[in-house]
Amino acid sequence: MINIYDTANQMAEDLRQTQQFEALKATMDKVKASPESLALFKELDAAQMEVMEAQSAGKELSQEQKDHFASLNSRVSQDTTLQGMLLAEQGVYALMNDLQKSISQPLADAYEDLRKA
């Protein structure tokens, strides 16, 4: 019997060697090298966690939180170093989305077969 977790672990290792992931790591290094970009990233990360926690708890964001997040997004959009990292991150997520489609294809095929029965 196959150990699918071995395959998943190998896929994780392979992901680290993709062009998309290497591009992300390179842009992360640029963010680390820029004190302004790094501080902005940390502020963005904390704000995103705050939003996710509120959503998972079913709480509405306060107007102050919404205003802060809007201001933060504006500042992020002006930071080309951080923008480069976010674009590279999108590339990794696009790759992972494609992989997810491949991984879930057997399930989709099984349900399609069931629908035809």
Coordinates of N, CA, C and O in Angstrom, one line a residue, residues 69-116:
F69 N -6.9 49.3 8.4 CA -6.6 48.4 7.3 C -6.5 49.1 6.0 O -5.7 48.7 5.1
A70 N -7.4 50.0 5.7 CA -7.4 50.7 4.5 C -6.2 51.6 4.3 O -5.6 51.6 3.2
S71 N -5.8 52.2 5.4 CA -4.6 53.0 5.3 C -3.3 52.1 5.1 O -2.4 52.5 4.3
L72 N -3.3 51.0 5.8 CA -2.2 50.1 5.6 C -2.1 49.6 4.2 O -1.0 49.5 3.6
N73 N -3.3 49.2 3.6 CA -3.3 48.7 2.2 C -2.7 49.8 1.3 O -2.0 49.5 0.3
S74 N -3.1 51.0 1.6 CA -2.6 52.1 0.7 C -1.1 52.2 0.8 O -0.4 52.4 -0.2
R75 N -0.5 52.2 2.0 CA 0.9 52.2 2.2 C 1.6 51.0 1.6 O 2.7 51.2 1.0
V76 N 1.0 49.8 1.7 CA 1.6 48.6 1.1 C 1.6 48.8 -0.4 O 2.6 48.4 -1.1
S77 N 0.6 49.4 -1.0 CA 0.6 49.5 -2.5 C 1.6 50.4 -3.0 O 2.0 50.4 -4.2
Q78 N 2.2 51.3 -2.1 CA 3.2 52.2 -2.5 C 4.6 51.7 -2.3 O 5.6 52.3 -2.7
D79 N 4.7 50.6 -1.6 CA 6.0 50.0 -1.3 C 6.4 48.9 -2.3 O 5.9 47.8 -2.3
T80 N 7.2 49.3 -3.3 CA 7.5 48.4 -4.4 C 8.2 47.1 -4.0 O 8.0 46.1 -4.6
T81 N 9.0 47.2 -2.9 CA 9.7 46.0 -2.4 C 8.6 45.0 -1.9 O 8.7 43.8 -2.3
L82 N 7.7 45.5 -1.1 CA 6.7 44.6 -0.5 C 5.7 44.1 -1.6 O 5.3 43.0 -1.6
Q83 N 5.4 45.0 -2.6 CA 4.6 44.6 -3.7 C 5.2 43.5 -4.5 O 4.5 42.6 -4.9
G84 N 6.5 43.5 -4.7 CA 7.2 42.5 -5.4 C 7.0 41.1 -4.7 O 6.8 40.1 -5.3
M85 N 7.1 41.2 -3.4 CA 7.0 39.9 -2.6 C 5.5 39.4 -2.7 O 5.3 38.2 -2.9
L86 N 4.6 40.3 -2.6 CA 3.2 39.9 -2.7 C 2.8 39.3 -4.1 O 2.1 38.3 -4.2
L87 N 3.4 39.8 -5.1 CA 3.2 39.3 -6.5 C 3.9 37.9 -6.6 O 3.3 37.0 -7.2
A88 N 5.1 37.8 -6.0 CA 5.7 36.5 -6.0 C 4.9 35.4 -5.2 O 4.8 34.3 -5.6
E89 N 4.4 35.9 -4.1 CA 3.5 35.0 -3.3 C 2.3 34.5 -4.1 O 1.9 33.4 -4.0
Q90 N 1.7 35.4 -4.9 CA 0.6 35.0 -5.8 C 1.0 33.9 -6.7 O 0.2 33.0 -7.0
G91 N 2.2 34.0 -7.2 CA 2.7 33.0 -8.1 C 2.8 31.6 -7.5 O 2.5 30.6 -8.0
V92 N 3.2 31.6 -6.2 CA 3.3 30.3 -5.4 C 1.9 29.8 -5.2 O 1.6 28.6 -5.4
Y93 N 1.0 30.7 -4.8 CA -0.4 30.2 -4.6 C -1.1 29.8 -5.9 O -1.9 28.8 -5.8
A94 N -0.8 30.4 -7.0 CA -1.3 29.9 -8.3 C -0.8 28.5 -8.6 O -1.6 27.6 -9.0
L95 N 0.5 28.2 -8.3 CA 1.0 26.9 -8.5 C 0.4 25.9 -7.6 O 0.0 24.8 -8.0
M96 N 0.2 26.3 -6.3 CA -0.4 25.4 -5.3 C -1.9 25.1 -5.7 O -2.4 24.0 -5.5
N97 N -2.6 26.1 -6.3 CA -3.9 25.9 -6.7 C -4.0 24.9 -7.8 O -4.9 24.0 -7.9
D98 N -3.1 25.0 -8.8 CA -3.0 24.0 -9.9 C -2.7 22.6 -9.3 O -3.3 21.6 -9.8
L99 N -1.8 22.5 -8.3 CA -1.6 21.2 -7.7 C -2.8 20.7 -7.0 O -3.1 19.5 -7.1
Q100 N -3.5 21.5 -6.3 CA -4.7 21.1 -5.6 C -5.7 20.5 -6.6 O -6.4 19.5 -6.3
K101 N -5.8 21.1 -7.8 CA -6.8 20.6 -8.8 C -6.3 19.2 -9.2 O -7.2 18.3 -9.4
S102 N -5.0 19.0 -9.4 CA -4.5 17.7 -9.8 C -4.8 16.7 -8.7 O -5.2 15.5 -8.9
I103 N -4.5 17.1 -7.5 CA -4.7 16.2 -6.3 C -6.2 15.8 -6.1 O -6.5 14.6 -5.8
S104 N -7.1 16.7 -6.3 CA -8.5 16.4 -6.1 C -9.2 15.8 -7.3 O -10.4 15.5 -7.2
Q105 N -8.5 15.6 -8.4 CA -9.1 15.1 -9.6 C -9.7 13.7 -9.4 O -10.8 13.4 -9.9
P106 N -9.0 12.8 -8.7 CA -9.7 11.5 -8.5 C -11.0 11.6 -7.8 O -11.9 10.8 -8.1
L107 N -11.1 12.5 -6.8 CA -12.4 12.6 -6.1 C -13.5 13.2 -7.1 O -14.6 12.7 -7.1
A108 N -13.1 14.2 -7.9 CA -14.0 14.7 -8.9 C -14.5 13.6 -9.8 O -15.7 13.5 -10.2
D109 N -13.5 12.8 -10.3 CA -13.8 11.7 -11.2 C -14.8 10.7 -10.5 O -15.7 10.2 -11.2
A110 N -14.6 10.4 -9.3 CA -15.4 9.4 -8.6 C -16.9 9.9 -8.5 O -17.8 9.2 -8.7
Y111 N -17.0 11.2 -8.2 CA -18.4 11.8 -8.1 C -19.0 11.9 -9.5 O -20.2 11.7 -9.6
E112 N -18.2 12.2 -10.5 CA -18.8 12.2 -11.8 C -19.3 10.8 -12.2 O -20.3 10.7 -12.8
D113 N -18.5 9.8 -11.9 CA -18.9 8.5 -12.2 C -20.2 8.1 -11.4 O -21.1 7.5 -12.0
L114 N -20.3 8.6 -10.2 CA -21.5 8.3 -9.4 C -22.7 9.0 -10.0 O -23.8 8.5 -10.1
R115 N -22.5 10.2 -10.5 CA -23.6 11.0 -11.2 C -24.2 10.2 -12.4 O -25.3 10.3 -12.7
K116 N -23.3 9.5 -13.1 CA -23.7 8.8 -14.3 C -24.4 7.5 -14.0 O -25.0 6.9 -14.9

